[in-house]
Structure formats: C-alpha cells, structure tokens
Coordinates of C-alpha atoms and ligand atoms in Angstrom, one line a residue:
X1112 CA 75.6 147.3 110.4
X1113 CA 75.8 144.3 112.8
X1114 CA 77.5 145.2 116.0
X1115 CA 81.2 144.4 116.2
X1116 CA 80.6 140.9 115.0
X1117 CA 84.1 139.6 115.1
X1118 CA 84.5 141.3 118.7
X1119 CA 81.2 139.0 119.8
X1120 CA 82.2 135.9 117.8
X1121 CA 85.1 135.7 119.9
X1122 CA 83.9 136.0 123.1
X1123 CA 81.0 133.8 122.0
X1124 CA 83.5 131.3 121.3
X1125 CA 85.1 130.8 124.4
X1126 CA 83.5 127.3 125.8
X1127 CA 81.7 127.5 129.2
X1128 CA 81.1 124.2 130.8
X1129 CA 77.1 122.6 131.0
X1130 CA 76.0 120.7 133.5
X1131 CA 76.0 117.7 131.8
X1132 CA 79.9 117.5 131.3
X1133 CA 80.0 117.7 128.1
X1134 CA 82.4 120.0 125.9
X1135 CA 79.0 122.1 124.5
X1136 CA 79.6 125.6 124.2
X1137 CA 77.6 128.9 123.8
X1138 CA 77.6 129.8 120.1
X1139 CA 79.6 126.6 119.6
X1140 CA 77.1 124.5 117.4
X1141 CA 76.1 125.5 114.0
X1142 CA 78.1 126.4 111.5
X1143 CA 81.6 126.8 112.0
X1144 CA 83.8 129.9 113.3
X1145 CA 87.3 128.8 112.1
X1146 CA 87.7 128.0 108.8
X1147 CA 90.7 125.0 108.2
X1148 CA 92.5 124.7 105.0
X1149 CA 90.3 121.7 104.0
X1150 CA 87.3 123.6 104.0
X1151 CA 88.5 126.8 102.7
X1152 CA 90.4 124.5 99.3
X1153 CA 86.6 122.9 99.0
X1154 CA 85.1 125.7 99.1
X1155 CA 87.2 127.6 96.7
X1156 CA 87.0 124.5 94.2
X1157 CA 83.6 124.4 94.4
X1158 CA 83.1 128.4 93.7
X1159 CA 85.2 127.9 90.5
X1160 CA 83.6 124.4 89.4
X1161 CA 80.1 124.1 90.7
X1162 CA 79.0 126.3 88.0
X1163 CA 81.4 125.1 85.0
X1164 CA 80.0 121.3 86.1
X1165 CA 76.2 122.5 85.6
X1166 CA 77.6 124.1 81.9
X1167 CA 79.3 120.7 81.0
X1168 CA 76.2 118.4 82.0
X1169 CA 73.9 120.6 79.7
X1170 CA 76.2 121.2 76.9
X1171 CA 77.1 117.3 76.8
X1172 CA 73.2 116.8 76.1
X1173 CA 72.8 119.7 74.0
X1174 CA 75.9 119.3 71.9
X1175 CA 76.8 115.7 72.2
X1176 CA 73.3 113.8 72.9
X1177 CA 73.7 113.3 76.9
X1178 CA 77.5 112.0 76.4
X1179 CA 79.7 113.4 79.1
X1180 CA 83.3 112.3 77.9
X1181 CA 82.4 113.5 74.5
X1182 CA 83.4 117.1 74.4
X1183 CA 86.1 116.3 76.9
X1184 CA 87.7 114.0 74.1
X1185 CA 86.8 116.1 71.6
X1186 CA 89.1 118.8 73.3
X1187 CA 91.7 116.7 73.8
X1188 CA 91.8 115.6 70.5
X1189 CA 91.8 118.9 69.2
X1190 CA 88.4 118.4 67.2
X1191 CA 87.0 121.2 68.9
X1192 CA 88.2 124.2 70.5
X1193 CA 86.8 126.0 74.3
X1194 CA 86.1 128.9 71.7
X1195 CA 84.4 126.7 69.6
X1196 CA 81.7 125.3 72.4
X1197 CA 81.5 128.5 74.0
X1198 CA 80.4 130.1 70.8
X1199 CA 77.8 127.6 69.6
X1200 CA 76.4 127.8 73.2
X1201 CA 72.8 129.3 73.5
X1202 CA 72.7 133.0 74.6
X1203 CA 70.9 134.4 77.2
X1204 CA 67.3 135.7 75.3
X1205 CA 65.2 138.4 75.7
X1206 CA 62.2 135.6 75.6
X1207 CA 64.2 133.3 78.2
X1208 CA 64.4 136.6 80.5
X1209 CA 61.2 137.3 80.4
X1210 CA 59.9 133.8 81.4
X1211 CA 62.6 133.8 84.0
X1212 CA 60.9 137.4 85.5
X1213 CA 57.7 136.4 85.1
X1214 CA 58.7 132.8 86.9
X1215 CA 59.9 133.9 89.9
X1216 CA 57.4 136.7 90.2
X1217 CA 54.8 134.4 90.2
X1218 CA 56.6 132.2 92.9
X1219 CA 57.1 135.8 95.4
X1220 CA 53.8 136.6 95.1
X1221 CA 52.1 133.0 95.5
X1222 CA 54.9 132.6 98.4
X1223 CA 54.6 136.5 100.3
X1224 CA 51.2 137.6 99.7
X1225 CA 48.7 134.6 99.1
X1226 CA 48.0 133.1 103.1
X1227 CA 47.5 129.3 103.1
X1228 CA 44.5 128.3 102.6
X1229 CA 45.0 124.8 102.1
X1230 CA 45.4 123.6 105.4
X1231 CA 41.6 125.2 106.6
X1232 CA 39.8 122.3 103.9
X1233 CA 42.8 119.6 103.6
X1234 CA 42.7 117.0 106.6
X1235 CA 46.1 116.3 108.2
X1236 CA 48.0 118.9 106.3
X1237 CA 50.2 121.7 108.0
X1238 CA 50.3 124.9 106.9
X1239 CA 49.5 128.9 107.8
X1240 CA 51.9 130.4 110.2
X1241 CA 54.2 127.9 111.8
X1242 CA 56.9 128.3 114.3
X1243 CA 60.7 127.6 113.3
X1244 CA 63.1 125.6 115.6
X1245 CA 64.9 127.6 118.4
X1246 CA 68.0 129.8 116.3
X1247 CA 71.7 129.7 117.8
X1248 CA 70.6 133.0 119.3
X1249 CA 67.5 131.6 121.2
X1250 CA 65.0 133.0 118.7
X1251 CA 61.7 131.2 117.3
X1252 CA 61.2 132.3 113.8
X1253 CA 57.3 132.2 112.4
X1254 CA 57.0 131.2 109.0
X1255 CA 53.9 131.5 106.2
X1256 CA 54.1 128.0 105.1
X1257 CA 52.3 127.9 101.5
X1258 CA 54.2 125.7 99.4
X1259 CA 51.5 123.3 98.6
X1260 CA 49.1 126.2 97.9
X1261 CA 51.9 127.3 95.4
X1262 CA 52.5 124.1 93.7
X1263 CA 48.9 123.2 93.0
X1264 CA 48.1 126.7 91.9
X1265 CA 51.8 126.7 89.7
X1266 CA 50.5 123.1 88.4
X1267 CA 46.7 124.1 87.8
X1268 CA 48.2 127.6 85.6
X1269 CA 50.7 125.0 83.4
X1270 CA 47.8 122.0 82.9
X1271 CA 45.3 124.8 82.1
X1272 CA 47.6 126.4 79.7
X1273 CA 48.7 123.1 77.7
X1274 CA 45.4 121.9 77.1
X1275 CA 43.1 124.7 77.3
X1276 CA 44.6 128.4 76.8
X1277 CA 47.6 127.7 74.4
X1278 CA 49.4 130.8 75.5
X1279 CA 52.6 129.1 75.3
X1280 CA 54.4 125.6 74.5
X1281 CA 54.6 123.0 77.4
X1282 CA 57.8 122.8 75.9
X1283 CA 58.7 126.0 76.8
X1284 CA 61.4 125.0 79.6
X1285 CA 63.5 122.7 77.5
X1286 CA 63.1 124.4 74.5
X1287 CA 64.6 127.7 76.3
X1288 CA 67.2 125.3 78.9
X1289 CA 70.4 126.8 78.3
X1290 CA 69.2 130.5 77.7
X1291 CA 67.2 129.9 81.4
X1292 CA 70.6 128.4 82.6
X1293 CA 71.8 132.4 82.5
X1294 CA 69.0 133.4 84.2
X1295 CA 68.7 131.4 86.8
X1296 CA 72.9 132.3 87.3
X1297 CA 72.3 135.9 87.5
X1298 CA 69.7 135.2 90.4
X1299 CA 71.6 132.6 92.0
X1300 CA 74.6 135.0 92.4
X1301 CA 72.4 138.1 93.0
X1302 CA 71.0 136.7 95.8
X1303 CA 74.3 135.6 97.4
X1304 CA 75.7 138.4 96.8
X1305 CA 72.8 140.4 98.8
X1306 CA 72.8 138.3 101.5
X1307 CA 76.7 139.1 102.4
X1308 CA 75.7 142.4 102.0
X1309 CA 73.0 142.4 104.1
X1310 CA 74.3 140.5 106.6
X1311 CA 76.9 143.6 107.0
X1312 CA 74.3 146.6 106.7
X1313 CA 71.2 145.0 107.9
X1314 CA 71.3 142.0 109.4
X1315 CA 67.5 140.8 110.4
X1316 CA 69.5 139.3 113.4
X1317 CA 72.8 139.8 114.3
X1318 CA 73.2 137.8 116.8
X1319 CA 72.3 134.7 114.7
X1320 CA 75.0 136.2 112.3
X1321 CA 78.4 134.6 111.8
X1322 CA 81.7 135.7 110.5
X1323 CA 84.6 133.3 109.9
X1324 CA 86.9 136.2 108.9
X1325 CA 87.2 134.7 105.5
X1326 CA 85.0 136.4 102.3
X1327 CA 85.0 133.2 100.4
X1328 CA 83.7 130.8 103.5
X1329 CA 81.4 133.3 104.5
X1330 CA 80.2 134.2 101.1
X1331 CA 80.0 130.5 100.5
X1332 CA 78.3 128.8 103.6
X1333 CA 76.8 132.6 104.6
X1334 CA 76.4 134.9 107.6
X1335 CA 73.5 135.2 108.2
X1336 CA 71.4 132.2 109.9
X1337 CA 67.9 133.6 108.5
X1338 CA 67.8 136.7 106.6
X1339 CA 64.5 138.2 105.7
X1340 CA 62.8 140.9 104.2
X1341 CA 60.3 142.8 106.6
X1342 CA 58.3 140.5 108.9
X1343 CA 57.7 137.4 106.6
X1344 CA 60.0 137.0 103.3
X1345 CA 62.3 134.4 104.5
X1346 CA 65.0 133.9 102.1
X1347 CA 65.7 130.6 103.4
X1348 CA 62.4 128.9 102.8
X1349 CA 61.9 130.8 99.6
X1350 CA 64.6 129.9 97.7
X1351 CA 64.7 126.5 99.5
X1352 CA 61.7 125.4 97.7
X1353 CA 60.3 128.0 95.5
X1354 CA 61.5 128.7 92.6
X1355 CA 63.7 125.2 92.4
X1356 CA 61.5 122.6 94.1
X1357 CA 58.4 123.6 92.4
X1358 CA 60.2 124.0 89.2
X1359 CA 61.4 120.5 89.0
X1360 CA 57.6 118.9 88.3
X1361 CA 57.5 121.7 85.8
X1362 CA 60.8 120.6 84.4
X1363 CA 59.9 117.5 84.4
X1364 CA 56.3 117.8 82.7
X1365 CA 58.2 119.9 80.0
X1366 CA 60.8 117.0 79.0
X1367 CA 58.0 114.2 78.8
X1368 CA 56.0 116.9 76.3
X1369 CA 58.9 117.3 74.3
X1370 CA 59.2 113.8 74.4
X1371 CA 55.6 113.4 73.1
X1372 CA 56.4 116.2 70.3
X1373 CA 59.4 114.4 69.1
X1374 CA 58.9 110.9 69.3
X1375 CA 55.0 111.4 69.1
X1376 CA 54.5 109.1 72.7
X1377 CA 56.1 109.3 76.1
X1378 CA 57.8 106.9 77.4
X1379 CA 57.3 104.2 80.5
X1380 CA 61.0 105.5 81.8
X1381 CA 60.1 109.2 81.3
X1382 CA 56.9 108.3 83.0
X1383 CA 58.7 107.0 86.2
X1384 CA 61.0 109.4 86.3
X1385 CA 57.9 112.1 86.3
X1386 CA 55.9 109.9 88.9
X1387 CA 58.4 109.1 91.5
X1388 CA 60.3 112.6 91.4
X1389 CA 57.0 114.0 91.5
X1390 CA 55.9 112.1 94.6
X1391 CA 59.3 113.3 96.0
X1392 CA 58.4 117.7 95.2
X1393 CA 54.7 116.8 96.8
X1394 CA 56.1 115.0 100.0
X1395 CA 58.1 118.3 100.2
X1396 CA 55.2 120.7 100.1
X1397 CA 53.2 118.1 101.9
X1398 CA 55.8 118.3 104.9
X1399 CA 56.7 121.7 104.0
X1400 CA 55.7 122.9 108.1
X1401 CA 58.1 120.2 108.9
X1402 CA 61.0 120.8 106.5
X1403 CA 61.6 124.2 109.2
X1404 CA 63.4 121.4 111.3
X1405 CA 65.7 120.3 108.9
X1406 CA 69.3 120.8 108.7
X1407 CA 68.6 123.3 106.0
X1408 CA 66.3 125.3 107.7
X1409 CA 67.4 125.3 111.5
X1410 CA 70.9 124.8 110.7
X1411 CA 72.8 125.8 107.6
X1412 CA 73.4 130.0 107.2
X1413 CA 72.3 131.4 103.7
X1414 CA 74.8 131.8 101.5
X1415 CA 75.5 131.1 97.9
X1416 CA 75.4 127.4 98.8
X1417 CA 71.8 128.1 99.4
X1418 CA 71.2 130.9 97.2
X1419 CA 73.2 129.3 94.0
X1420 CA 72.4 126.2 94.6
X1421 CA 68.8 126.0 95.0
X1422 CA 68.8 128.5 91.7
X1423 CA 70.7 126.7 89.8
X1424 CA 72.5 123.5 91.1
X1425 CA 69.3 121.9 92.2
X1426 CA 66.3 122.7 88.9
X1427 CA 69.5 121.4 86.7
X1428 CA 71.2 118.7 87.9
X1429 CA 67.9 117.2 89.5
X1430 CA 66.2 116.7 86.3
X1431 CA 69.2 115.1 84.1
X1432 CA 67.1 111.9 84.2
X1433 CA 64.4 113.8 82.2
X1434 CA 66.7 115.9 80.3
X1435 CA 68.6 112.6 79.1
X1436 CA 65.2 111.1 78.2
X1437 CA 64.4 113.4 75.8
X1438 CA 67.3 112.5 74.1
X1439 CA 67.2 109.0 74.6
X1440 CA 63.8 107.7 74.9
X1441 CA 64.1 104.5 76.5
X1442 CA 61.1 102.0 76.7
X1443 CA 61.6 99.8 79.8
X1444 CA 60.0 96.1 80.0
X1445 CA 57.8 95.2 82.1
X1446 CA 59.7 93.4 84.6
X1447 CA 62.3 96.2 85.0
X1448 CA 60.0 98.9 84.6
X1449 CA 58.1 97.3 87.8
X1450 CA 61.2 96.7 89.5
X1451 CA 62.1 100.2 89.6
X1452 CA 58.5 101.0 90.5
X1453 CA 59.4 99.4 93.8
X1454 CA 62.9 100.0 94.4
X1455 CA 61.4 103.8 94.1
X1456 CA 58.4 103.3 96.5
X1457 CA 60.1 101.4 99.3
X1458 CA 63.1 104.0 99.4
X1459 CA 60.5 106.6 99.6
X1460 CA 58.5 104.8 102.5
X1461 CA 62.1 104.9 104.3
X1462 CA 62.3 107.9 103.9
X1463 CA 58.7 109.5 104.7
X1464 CA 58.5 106.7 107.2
X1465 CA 62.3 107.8 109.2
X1466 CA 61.4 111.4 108.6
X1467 CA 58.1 110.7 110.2
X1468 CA 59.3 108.7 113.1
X1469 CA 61.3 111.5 114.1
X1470 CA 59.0 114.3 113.6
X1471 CA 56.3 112.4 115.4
X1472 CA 58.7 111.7 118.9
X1473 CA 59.6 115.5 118.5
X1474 CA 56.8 117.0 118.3
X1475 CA 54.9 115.1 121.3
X1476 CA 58.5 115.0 123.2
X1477 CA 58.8 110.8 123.1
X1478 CA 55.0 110.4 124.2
X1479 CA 54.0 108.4 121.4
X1480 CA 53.9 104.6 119.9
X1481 CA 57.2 103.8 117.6
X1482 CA 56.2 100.6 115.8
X1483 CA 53.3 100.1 118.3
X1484 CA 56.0 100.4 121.7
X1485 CA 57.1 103.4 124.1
X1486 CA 60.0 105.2 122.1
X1487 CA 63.8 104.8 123.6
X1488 CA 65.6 108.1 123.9
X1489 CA 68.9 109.2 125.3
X1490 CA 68.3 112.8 127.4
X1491 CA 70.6 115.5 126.2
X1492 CA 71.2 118.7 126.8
X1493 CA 72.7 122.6 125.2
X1494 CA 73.3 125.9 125.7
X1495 CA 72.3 129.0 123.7
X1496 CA 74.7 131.8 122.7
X1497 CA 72.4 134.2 125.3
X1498 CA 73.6 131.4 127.8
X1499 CA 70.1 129.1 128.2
X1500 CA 69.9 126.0 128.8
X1501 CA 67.8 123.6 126.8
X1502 CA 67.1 120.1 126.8
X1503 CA 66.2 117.4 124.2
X1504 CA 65.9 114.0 123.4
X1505 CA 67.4 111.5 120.4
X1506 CA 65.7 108.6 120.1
X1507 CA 66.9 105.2 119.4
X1508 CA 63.7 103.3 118.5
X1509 CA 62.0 102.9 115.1
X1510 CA 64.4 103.4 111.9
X1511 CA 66.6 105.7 114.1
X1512 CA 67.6 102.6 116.4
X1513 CA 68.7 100.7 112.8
X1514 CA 71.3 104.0 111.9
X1515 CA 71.5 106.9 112.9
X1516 CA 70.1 108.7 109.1
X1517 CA 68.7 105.5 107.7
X1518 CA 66.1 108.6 106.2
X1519 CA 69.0 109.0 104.1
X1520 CA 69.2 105.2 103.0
X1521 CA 65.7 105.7 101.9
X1522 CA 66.8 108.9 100.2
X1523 CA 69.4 107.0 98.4
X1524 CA 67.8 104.1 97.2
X1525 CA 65.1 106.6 95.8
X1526 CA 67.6 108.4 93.9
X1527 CA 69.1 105.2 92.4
X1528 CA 65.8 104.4 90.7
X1529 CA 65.5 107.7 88.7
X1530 CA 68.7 107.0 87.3
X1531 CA 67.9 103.2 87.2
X1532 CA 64.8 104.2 84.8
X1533 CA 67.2 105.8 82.1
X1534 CA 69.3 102.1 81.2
X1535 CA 72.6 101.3 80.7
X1536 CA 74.1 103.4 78.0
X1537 CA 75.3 106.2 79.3
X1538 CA 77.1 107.9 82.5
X1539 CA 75.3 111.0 82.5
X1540 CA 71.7 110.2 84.2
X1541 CA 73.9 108.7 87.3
X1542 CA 75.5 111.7 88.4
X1543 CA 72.4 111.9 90.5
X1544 CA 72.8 108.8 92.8
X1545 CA 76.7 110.1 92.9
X1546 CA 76.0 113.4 93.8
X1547 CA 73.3 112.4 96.4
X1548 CA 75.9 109.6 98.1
X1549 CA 78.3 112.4 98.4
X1550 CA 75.8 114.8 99.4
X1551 CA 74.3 112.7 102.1
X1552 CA 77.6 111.0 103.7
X1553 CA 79.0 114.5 104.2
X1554 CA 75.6 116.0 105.5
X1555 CA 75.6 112.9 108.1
X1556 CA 79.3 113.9 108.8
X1557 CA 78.4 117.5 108.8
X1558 CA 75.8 116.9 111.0
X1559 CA 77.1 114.5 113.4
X1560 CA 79.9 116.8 114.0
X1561 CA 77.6 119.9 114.7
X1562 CA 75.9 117.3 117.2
X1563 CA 78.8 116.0 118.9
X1564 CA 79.5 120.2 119.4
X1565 CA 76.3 120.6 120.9
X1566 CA 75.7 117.8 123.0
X1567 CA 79.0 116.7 124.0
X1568 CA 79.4 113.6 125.5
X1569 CA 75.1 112.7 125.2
X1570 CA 75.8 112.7 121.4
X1571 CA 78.5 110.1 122.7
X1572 CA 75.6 108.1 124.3
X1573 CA 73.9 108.2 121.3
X1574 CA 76.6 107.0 118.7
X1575 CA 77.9 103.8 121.1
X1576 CA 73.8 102.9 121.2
X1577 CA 73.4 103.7 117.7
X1578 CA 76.9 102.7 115.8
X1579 CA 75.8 102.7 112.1
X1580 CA 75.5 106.0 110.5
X1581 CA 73.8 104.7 107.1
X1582 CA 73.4 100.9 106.4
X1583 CA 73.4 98.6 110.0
X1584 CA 76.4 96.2 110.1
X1585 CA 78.2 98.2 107.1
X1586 CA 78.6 101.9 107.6
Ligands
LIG939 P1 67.6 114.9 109.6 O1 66.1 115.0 109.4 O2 68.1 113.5 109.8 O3 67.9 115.8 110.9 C1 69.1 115.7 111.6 C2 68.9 116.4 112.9 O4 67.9 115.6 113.7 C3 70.1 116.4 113.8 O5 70.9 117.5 113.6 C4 69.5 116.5 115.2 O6 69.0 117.8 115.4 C5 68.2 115.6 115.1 N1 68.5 114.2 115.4 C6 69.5 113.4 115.0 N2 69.3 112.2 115.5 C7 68.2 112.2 116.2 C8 67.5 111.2 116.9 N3 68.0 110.0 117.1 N4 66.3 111.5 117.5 C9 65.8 112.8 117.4 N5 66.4 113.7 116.7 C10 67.6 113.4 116.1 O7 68.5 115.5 108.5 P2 68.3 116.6 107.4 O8 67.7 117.8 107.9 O9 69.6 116.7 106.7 O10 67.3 115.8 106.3 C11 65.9 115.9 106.3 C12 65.5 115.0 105.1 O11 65.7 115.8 103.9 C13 66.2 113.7 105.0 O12 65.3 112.7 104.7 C14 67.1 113.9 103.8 O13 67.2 112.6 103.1 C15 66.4 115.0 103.0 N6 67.3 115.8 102.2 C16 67.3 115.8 100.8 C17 68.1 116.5 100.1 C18 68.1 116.6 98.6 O14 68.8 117.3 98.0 N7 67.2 115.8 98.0 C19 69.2 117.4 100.7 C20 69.2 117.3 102.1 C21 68.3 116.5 102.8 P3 68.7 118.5 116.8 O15 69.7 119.6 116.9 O16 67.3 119.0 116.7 O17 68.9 117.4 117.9

C-alpha cells in the first residue's frame, strides 16, 4: 500500500519559493490536489453520461439510420418506450467476446513481448526503448515503443485475411458493433477499476501517486501518474494507443467493406474519411517515441478517463464519420471532394508541422533552425516534489510564436473535414468537430493552468509574448 499518501500530499502541498519568484511549488503542477465543486459536478456528469452518449450515438444509427433526435422524439412522443430500445438492443455475444479476447490479446502481446524492430531498417523512425519525460517525482520512465510494428503487423493479419485466408468477414467489426460496445465497457471499467486499486495496494510509484480525497475525482482523473505491470507494461501507452488507436483504421476498413457489400462500391466520402483518419493513426505510431511528451503521457494520471475512454469513448465516437457512411453513402463531386482533400492535408501539416517545431527545439534544447532562423525562447524554470530544480525553455518562434497550441488549430481543421466528407443531412457525423473544440479549448485551459502552476510568473512571460491561445487576433 502507498505510504501515508494523504499525510505526504499535504506536506507536498505546502508552496516553497524558486528562485525565479515565481508562485511554483513542489508537487504543485500536474494534476490537481483539491477538487472544487465545478470539477467534482463534471466529473460526476460525465461518469453517468459519457457512457449513455456512446449508447445514444450507436443506437440512433442502428435503430434510426444515423438520426440523433429520432429516438429522443420518439420518446417524447410516446412512440417508443426506454424498455422498448433497450430490449431490441444487441446483446453482448459469445462470438463478439471472443473477437474482443482474441483482439486485445493480440494487441498485449504485439505491444509487451515483440521488441521493435522497425526502427533498426526504417530511416528516420523512433522506436526500441525510449526514455519518458521527467515524472512529478523526478523519475525517467523507459518505454518499448512498438506501435508502428503493431499496426503494420495488425494491418498485414486483416489485408491477408480479406483477400487471401477468408477466415472471417472484413465486416466483422460493424457487423458485431453494438455486441463489441459491451466488451469494450467491461474492459474500459475493468481497467479503471484496477488502477484505483492498484494505486492503493501496489503503486509502481508512490510518490508519483495522487489522492484528492475524493473516490469519484480520483477514480475519474486517477492516482496513479504511471502504473505498470513488472518492468515494461505501461498502462498508459497501452491503452493510449493500442487497442483504440490501432483499432480505428480497422474500424474504418470494416465500414468501407460493408459499404462495398451493401451498396456493391465504396464511396469517394468513405474513401476520405479512411485516407485522412488513416494518415492521422500512422502519424501517431510514426511519432509514437514522441507522443511520451504529450500531455497524456507526461501529464494526465490514469484513470477511467484514460482507461474508459481510450476503450470505449475513443474506437466509437472517432469513427461515426464511417459508421454514418455506411448508412448513408454519400458520393461527393469533384470540387468538394478536392476541397476537403485540402482542407484535411493543410490542417494536418499544422499539425505535424507545430508538433514538430516543438519536438525539434526540445529535443536539441533551442539549437536548431525554426523556419530557417535561431529559435526565440523565454527561460523558465521548476521544482520537483524531491525538491530539484529544473530548467526549460518555451519557445516563441515558428507556429508557437502565431498561438500558443496553433497544433491544435491544425487538429481542428483536420477534424472538420472528416465530418465535412459526410454532407449536409444530418447532425450526427459533427459531433466529432464538437467534441474535439471542446476537447481542445479545455486541454489548452487545462494545460495552461498546469503551466502557469509550474512556471509561475515565466509562463507569465510567455502568455504577454504569446497572447492567442488558438487562432492569432481571435482567441
Ligand atoms: P502540446 O504538444 O501542445 O504540449 C503542451 C506542453 O508543451 C505544455 O504542457 C508544455 O509542457 C509544453 N509547451 C507549451 N508551450 C511551449 C512552447 N512555447 N515551447 C516549448 N514547449 C511548450 O499538447 P498535447 O500534449 O495536448 O498535444 C499533443 C498533440 O496531440 C496535439 O497536436 C493535439 O492536437 C493532439 N491531441 C489529439 C487528441 C485527440 O483526441 N485526437 C487529444 C489530445 C491531443 P512542459 O511542461 O514540457 O513545458
């Protein structure tokens, strides 16, 4: 059990000053130790409704063809009853079981016991054993990175199936959707539920543990900053991106062959949606090494946020655009089709491009060329819970001179042209670019605030040199 956590928390919490003046505390940055009303009423809402919103989007295409306020007005017009919905509702199958087992056993053992080996004959990629950022605690974590190994191996086992072994459907996913939706719960919630657990019996480190005091904030945003199982099973990076991430090409792939099954050809939109999501899951295994820097990684304790959400939140609400395809196959012309083509491509360049920037003026601590000049950086400076004092640097050249996430921008505009592919005629395939806004604006808050906490009044520097936090002039 982790030492008298609550007993350390609160000494760990009282601020000692840095050198640099700022208001940066030991154990201070990260995620948070009080929990305010706000956060506890969001947190309780989204316990209770993240999982009845994943239900509603996948019933309104099963039941009512990709509508959303269909069954709601069907309800309140007393056409249908919850019973009713409920009962005419997919179960959870023996069959989607044992694809569900056999899924994520594939993904533990491609992920814990199959060494990169990509990275020895692919120039430029960046994989094997990788180091972590430096934890709350002042610990480097090393990491297996194998993504891409996993994904082309995944995506070799499918394509070799569909058109030479025949052992099973492409169509498998959608065909078994709803009874997989159970599935993928139980794990989801298994998982959490572990992780709280573990993070009371056998924490893999306890000082990177925190403890609000509060079961449903901890359960929710977690205790434990990186729990693992023996020296190399990280639960972050596993459930991070394997078994969602490399799912969603999978997904994907299976929609456009039901597509081809139904409507006997696949269409342009279906196409795009498969191409430029797809670009999206490989720039995440490409950068997988670099991913370990993200807020996700190196920021964000693992809880059922994490654990729920990468099981079930992300493979299901990231691929309504295919889902709604299959029910709606629309044919884009060519000027539209092309338009989102772009619109796609350039947010993704943003993106890449930011991320990039960022990574590059990291990793070689500002001696590089941003856009052919000397990067610009403020100097900052924090403290570790064990008291040690770090420095760092935020730059304000390049895309990160623009706003301060324009990687996010990029993000955005990427999102908008999946939905874009899927027309006009229904709500549904927009959630994504709604979701992602929301996502995104309260990450940058999220993350803003966790950098104002640890760099005090440098972060201050930063934000009067850099105003905009996501479009320059606007916002
Ligand atoms: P960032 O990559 O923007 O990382 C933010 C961190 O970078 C800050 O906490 C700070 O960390 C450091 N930083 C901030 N400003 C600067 C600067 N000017 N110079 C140098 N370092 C700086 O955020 P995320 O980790 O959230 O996102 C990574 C990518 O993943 C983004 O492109 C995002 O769009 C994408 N993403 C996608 C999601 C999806 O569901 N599709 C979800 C979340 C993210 P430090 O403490 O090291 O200073």
């Amino acid at each position: 059990m982790a030492a008298a956590p609550e007993k350390r928390s609160s000494e760990e919490r009282k601020p000692k000053r840095v050198s640099n003046g700022a208001q940066a505390s030991q154990g201070q940055w990260g995620r948070a130790w009080e929990v305010d009303w706000f956060s506890l009423a969001s947190i309780l809402f989204l316990l209770t409704f993240a999982p009845l919103i994943v239900y509603y989007f996948v019933l309104s295409c099963h039941q009512y063809q990709c509508s959303l306020t269909s069954p709601l007005a069907e309800l309140l017009l007393g056409n249908t009853r919850l019973s009713h919905l409920w009962d005419t509702t997919p179960a959870l199958t023996h069959k989607a079981a044992a694809i569900y087992v056999l899924w994520v056993t594939l993904q533990v053992i491609l992920y814990a016991f199959v060494p990169d080996f990509c990275h020895k004959f692919i120039p430029g990629y960046v994989g094997g054993v990788q180091e972590g950022a430096v934890t709350p605690a002042g610990a480097v974590n090393k990491y297996e990175i194998n993504g891409l190994q996993a994904w082309i191996i995944t995506h070799v086992l499918w394509f070799a199936n569909a058109y030479y072994f025949h052992w099973f459907s492409p169509t498998i996913i959608f065909d078994n959707w709803i009874p997989l939706l159970w599935c993928a719960n139980i794990l989801g919630y298994a998982v959490s539920t572990f992780a709280m657990i573990k993070a009371y019996f056998f924490p893999t480190n306890a000082r990177d543990c925190k403890f609000t005091g509060n079961f449903f904030y901890d359960y929710m945003m977690g205790i434990e900053f990186n729990p693992r199982i023996g020296k190399w099973f990280d639960f972050k990076l596993f459930f991070n991106g394997r078994p969602g991430i490399v799912a969603w090409t999978l997904i994907n792939l299976s929609y456009a062959a039901k597509q081809q099954e139904l409507y006997g050809q696949v269409t342009n939109s279906m196409i795009l949606v498969n191409v430029l999501q797809g670009i999206y899951v490989l720039d995440y295994f490409w950068n997988e090494a670099w991913y370990l820097k993200t807020i996700d990684i190196c920021h964000d304790h693992f809880g059922w946020y994490l654990g729920w959400g990468d099981c079930v939140w992300l493979p299901y609400l990231y691929t309504l655009q295919g889902l709604y395809l299959v029910y709606h196959p629309v044919q884009l012309g060519t000027t539209n089709a092309v338009g989102i083509l772009i619109l796609g491509l350039v947010g993704y360049y943003i993106f890449r491009a930011t991320n990039h920037q960022k990574d590059l003026f990291r990793r070689t601590d500002g001696n590089c060329k941003i856009w052919g000049k000397k990067p610009e950086y403020i100097e900052c400076s924090y403290l570790s819970v064990d008291g040690t004092k770090y420095y760092s640097k935020l730059m304000t050249s390049g895309f990160w001179g623009w706003a301060r996430h324009f990687n996010y921008t990029g993000d955005l505009m990427g999102s908008l042209a999946y939905c874009l592919a899927c027309g006009f005629a229904h709500i549904l395939p927009y959630f994504y670019i709604v979701y992602m806004t929301i996502l995104l604006t309260h990450r940058c808050i999220r993350d803003e605030h966790r950098c104002f906490s640890k760099y005090g009044e440098d972060w201050k520097r930063y934000t009067a040199k850099v105003p905009y936090r996501l479009i320059p002039g606007i916002f």
